[in-house]
PDB file of C-alpha atoms in Angstrom:
ATOM      1  CA  ARG A1324      58.349 138.266 150.201  1.00  0.00           C
ATOM      2  CA  MET A1325      55.495 135.940 151.188  1.00  0.00           C
ATOM      3  CA  THR A1326      57.867 133.134 152.148  1.00  0.00           C
ATOM      4  CA  GLU A1327      60.497 135.284 153.870  1.00  0.00           C
ATOM      5  CA  PRO A1328      60.598 134.958 157.657  1.00  0.00           C
ATOM      6  CA  GLY A1329      60.418 138.321 159.330  1.00  0.00           C
ATOM      7  CA  LEU A1330      57.262 138.331 161.389  1.00  0.00           C
ATOM      8  CA  PRO A1331      57.121 137.515 165.107  1.00  0.00           C
ATOM      9  CA  GLY A1332      58.301 133.994 165.820  1.00  0.00           C
ATOM     10  CA  GLY A1333      60.199 133.916 162.539  1.00  0.00           C
ATOM     11  CA  TRP A1334      56.973 133.427 160.622  1.00  0.00           C
ATOM     12  CA  SER A1335      56.419 134.466 157.016  1.00  0.00           C
ATOM     13  CA  VAL A1336      53.234 135.847 155.474  1.00  0.00           C
ATOM     14  CA  LYS A1337      52.701 132.338 154.063  1.00  0.00           C
ATOM     15  CA  ASP A1338      52.856 130.972 157.611  1.00  0.00           C
ATOM     16  CA  VAL A1339      50.238 133.473 158.770  1.00  0.00           C
ATOM     17  CA  ILE A1340      47.947 132.508 155.885  1.00  0.00           C
ATOM     18  CA  ALA A1341      48.305 128.807 156.721  1.00  0.00           C
ATOM     19  CA  HIS A1342      47.697 129.595 160.404  1.00  0.00           C
ATOM     20  CA  ILE A1343      44.498 131.531 159.711  1.00  0.00           C
ATOM     21  CA  THR A1344      43.358 128.870 157.260  1.00  0.00           C
ATOM     22  CA  TRP A1345      43.619 126.277 160.035  1.00  0.00           C
ATOM     23  CA  TYR A1346      41.288 128.347 162.226  1.00  0.00           C
ATOM     24  CA  GLU A1347      38.863 128.949 159.371  1.00  0.00           C
ATOM     25  CA  ARG A1348      38.782 125.212 158.579  1.00  0.00           C
ATOM     26  CA  GLU A1349      37.924 124.572 162.213  1.00  0.00           C
ATOM     27  CA  MET A1350      34.993 126.990 161.904  1.00  0.00           C
ATOM     28  CA  ILE A1351      33.696 125.033 158.908  1.00  0.00           C
ATOM     29  CA  GLY A1352      33.675 121.922 161.071  1.00  0.00           C
ATOM     30  CA  MET A1353      31.808 123.763 163.796  1.00  0.00           C
ATOM     31  CA  LEU A1354      29.202 124.986 161.320  1.00  0.00           C
ATOM     32  CA  LYS A1355      28.706 121.591 159.698  1.00  0.00           C
ATOM     33  CA  THR A1356      28.226 119.792 163.015  1.00  0.00           C
ATOM     34  CA  MET A1357      26.656 122.697 164.939  1.00  0.00           C
ATOM     35  CA  THR A1358      28.992 121.649 167.739  1.00  0.00           C
ATOM     36  CA  LEU A1359      31.723 123.514 169.538  1.00  0.00           C
ATOM     37  CA  GLU A1360      34.217 120.733 168.954  1.00  0.00           C
ATOM     38  CA  GLY A1361      37.189 120.300 166.714  1.00  0.00           C
ATOM     39  CA  SER A1362      40.839 119.504 166.803  1.00  0.00           C
ATOM     40  CA  GLU A1363      42.441 118.328 170.024  1.00  0.00           C
ATOM     41  CA  LEU A1364      44.640 121.419 169.692  1.00  0.00           C
ATOM     42  CA  TRP A1365      41.760 123.508 171.078  1.00  0.00           C
ATOM     43  CA  HIS A1366      42.535 122.001 174.480  1.00  0.00           C
ATOM     44  CA  LEU A1367      45.901 123.801 174.472  1.00  0.00           C
ATOM     45  CA  PRO A1368      46.521 127.467 175.290  1.00  0.00           C
ATOM     46  CA  GLN A1369      46.647 129.549 172.123  1.00  0.00           C
ATOM     47  CA  ASP A1370      50.437 129.975 172.055  1.00  0.00           C
ATOM     48  CA  LYS A1371      50.960 126.237 172.483  1.00  0.00           C
ATOM     49  CA  ARG A1372      48.253 125.464 169.911  1.00  0.00           C
ATOM     50  CA  ASN A1373      49.914 127.647 167.303  1.00  0.00           C
ATOM     51  CA  VAL A1374      53.241 125.779 167.497  1.00  0.00           C
ATOM     52  CA  PRO A1375      52.040 122.516 165.906  1.00  0.00           C
ATOM     53  CA  ILE A1376      49.946 124.455 163.387  1.00  0.00           C
ATOM     54  CA  TYR A1377      53.086 126.337 162.332  1.00  0.00           C
ATOM     55  CA  LYS A1378      55.224 123.178 162.229  1.00  0.00           C
ATOM     56  CA  GLU A1379      52.611 121.359 160.153  1.00  0.00           C
ATOM     57  CA  ASN A1380      52.611 124.097 157.529  1.00  0.00           C
ATOM     58  CA  LYS A1381      56.060 125.710 157.516  1.00  0.00           C
ATOM     59  CA  ASP A1382      57.516 123.524 154.746  1.00  0.00           C
ATOM     60  CA  ARG A1383      54.471 123.610 152.475  1.00  0.00           C
ATOM     61  CA  ALA A1384      54.729 125.372 149.126  1.00  0.00           C
ATOM     62  CA  LEU A1385      53.301 128.874 148.885  1.00  0.00           C
ATOM     63  CA  GLU A1386      51.021 127.885 145.999  1.00  0.00           C
ATOM     64  CA  GLU A1387      49.585 124.999 148.035  1.00  0.00           C
ATOM     65  CA  VAL A1388      48.930 127.231 151.050  1.00  0.00           C
ATOM     66  CA  LEU A1389      47.281 129.921 148.930  1.00  0.00           C
ATOM     67  CA  SER A1390      45.131 127.402 147.078  1.00  0.00           C
ATOM     68  CA  GLU A1391      43.974 125.821 150.310  1.00  0.00           C
ATOM     69  CA  ALA A1392      43.243 129.249 151.819  1.00  0.00           C
ATOM     70  CA  ASP A1393      41.027 130.109 148.841  1.00  0.00           C
ATOM     71  CA  GLN A1394      39.179 126.784 149.036  1.00  0.00           C
ATOM     72  CA  VAL A1395      38.638 126.993 152.785  1.00  0.00           C
ATOM     73  CA  TYR A1396      37.453 130.599 152.546  1.00  0.00           C
ATOM     74  CA  ASP A1397      34.916 129.653 149.867  1.00  0.00           C
ATOM     75  CA  GLN A1398      33.660 126.705 151.941  1.00  0.00           C
ATOM     76  CA  LEU A1399      33.416 128.881 155.037  1.00  0.00           C
ATOM     77  CA  PHE A1400      31.504 131.573 153.156  1.00  0.00           C
ATOM     78  CA  GLU A1401      29.019 128.998 151.851  1.00  0.00           C
ATOM     79  CA  ALA A1402      28.552 127.459 155.316  1.00  0.00           C
ATOM     80  CA  ILE A1403      27.933 130.849 156.928  1.00  0.00           C
ATOM     81  CA  LYS A1404      25.371 131.782 154.270  1.00  0.00           C
ATOM     82  CA  LEU A1405      23.258 128.812 155.369  1.00  0.00           C
ATOM     83  CA  LEU A1406      22.905 130.095 158.934  1.00  0.00           C
ATOM     84  CA  SER A1407      19.861 132.001 160.096  1.00  0.00           C
ATOM     85  CA  ASN A1408      20.191 135.170 162.147  1.00  0.00           C
ATOM     86  CA  GLU A1409      19.007 133.178 165.163  1.00  0.00           C
ATOM     87  CA  GLU A1410      21.738 130.573 164.644  1.00  0.00           C
ATOM     88  CA  LEU A1411      24.318 133.355 164.401  1.00  0.00           C
ATOM     89  CA  THR A1412      23.226 134.899 167.679  1.00  0.00           C
ATOM     90  CA  ASP A1413      21.867 132.070 169.853  1.00  0.00           C
ATOM     91  CA  PRO A1414      24.518 129.732 171.293  1.00  0.00           C
ATOM     92  CA  SER A1415      21.905 127.080 172.094  1.00  0.00           C
ATOM     93  CA  HIS A1416      22.026 126.066 168.413  1.00  0.00           C
ATOM     94  CA  PHE A1417      25.610 124.840 168.910  1.00  0.00           C
ATOM     95  CA  ARG A1418      26.142 121.843 171.148  1.00  0.00           C
ATOM     96  CA  GLY A1419      28.770 122.603 173.771  1.00  0.00           C
ATOM     97  CA  MET A1420      28.802 126.386 173.300  1.00  0.00           C
ATOM     98  CA  PRO A1421      28.641 128.359 176.565  1.00  0.00           C
ATOM     99  CA  SER A1422      25.426 130.350 176.912  1.00  0.00           C
ATOM    100  CA  GLU A1423      27.312 133.643 177.291  1.00  0.00           C
ATOM    101  CA  TRP A1424      29.019 133.258 173.915  1.00  0.00           C
ATOM    102  CA  ALA A1425      27.648 134.477 170.593  1.00  0.00           C
ATOM    103  CA  PRO A1426      28.238 132.126 167.657  1.00  0.00           C
ATOM    104  CA  TRP A1427      28.922 135.008 165.279  1.00  0.00           C
ATOM    105  CA  ASP A1428      31.633 136.267 167.641  1.00  0.00           C
ATOM    106  CA  VAL A1429      33.294 132.847 167.852  1.00  0.00           C
ATOM    107  CA  MET A1430      33.344 132.715 164.044  1.00  0.00           C
ATOM    108  CA  ALA A1431      34.534 136.317 163.712  1.00  0.00           C
ATOM    109  CA  GLY A1432      37.385 135.767 166.170  1.00  0.00           C
ATOM    110  CA  ASN A1433      38.638 132.853 164.125  1.00  0.00           C
ATOM    111  CA  THR A1434      38.134 134.489 160.724  1.00  0.00           C
ATOM    112  CA  TYR A1435      38.069 138.174 159.802  1.00  0.00           C
ATOM    113  CA  LYS A1436      38.911 139.491 163.280  1.00  0.00           C
ATOM    114  CA  HIS A1437      41.869 137.120 163.284  1.00  0.00           C
ATOM    115  CA  TYR A1438      43.259 138.887 160.188  1.00  0.00           C
ATOM    116  CA  HIS A1439      43.447 142.119 162.157  1.00  0.00           C
ATOM    117  CA  GLN A1440      45.627 140.465 164.788  1.00  0.00           C
ATOM    118  CA  HIS A1441      48.328 139.830 162.173  1.00  0.00           C
ATOM    119  CA  ILE A1442      48.014 142.832 159.848  1.00  0.00           C
ATOM    120  CA  PRO A1443      50.007 145.280 162.038  1.00  0.00           C
ATOM    121  CA  ASP A1444      53.014 142.924 162.143  1.00  0.00           C
ATOM    122  CA  ILE A1445      52.889 142.389 158.389  1.00  0.00           C
ATOM    123  CA  ARG A1446      52.633 146.133 157.724  1.00  0.00           C
ATOM    124  CA  ALA A1447      55.511 146.927 160.077  1.00  0.00           C
ATOM    125  CA  TRP A1448      57.675 144.258 158.455  1.00  0.00           C
ATOM    126  CA  LEU A1449      56.926 145.512 154.942  1.00  0.00           C
ATOM    127  CA  GLN A1450      57.616 149.108 155.927  1.00  0.00           C
ATOM    128  CA  GLN A1451      61.147 148.092 156.860  1.00  0.00           C
ATOM    129  CA  TYR A1452      61.666 147.542 153.145  1.00  0.00           C
ATOM    130  CA  GLY A1453      59.966 150.760 152.126  1.00  0.00           C
ATOM    131  CA  GLU A1454      56.982 148.890 150.725  1.00  0.00           C
ATOM    132  CA  LYS A1455      53.565 150.499 150.853  1.00  0.00           C
ATOM    133  CA  THR A1456      50.884 148.663 152.801  1.00  0.00           C
TER     134      THR A1456
END
């Protein structure tokens, strides 16, 4: 069912994985450069940003999307491990990050917290088919 559309916007689970992977890849860039910069898509509102991300990934093979997700996750994990507690909490370590932001929260919102934004839709969709979640 991972490639079946059925989630909001006609997305599939594969599309959600590719979407989250894009955000996680952006966090790797932020961590490597210690700069709050990235794709030009960040200049768009979230809904408008997600459209080209979806279009870029919708025709990719499931295996390719899953492989990339695994690779990006591993790279992200390694990059986060290199940060000190001060770097995780003090925005002054990241060029361009507003002083009221916490780096760990920026990363969380684009990684594991992002999963929780999509899980309810996936569970509801699967329950339509009587599948346990």
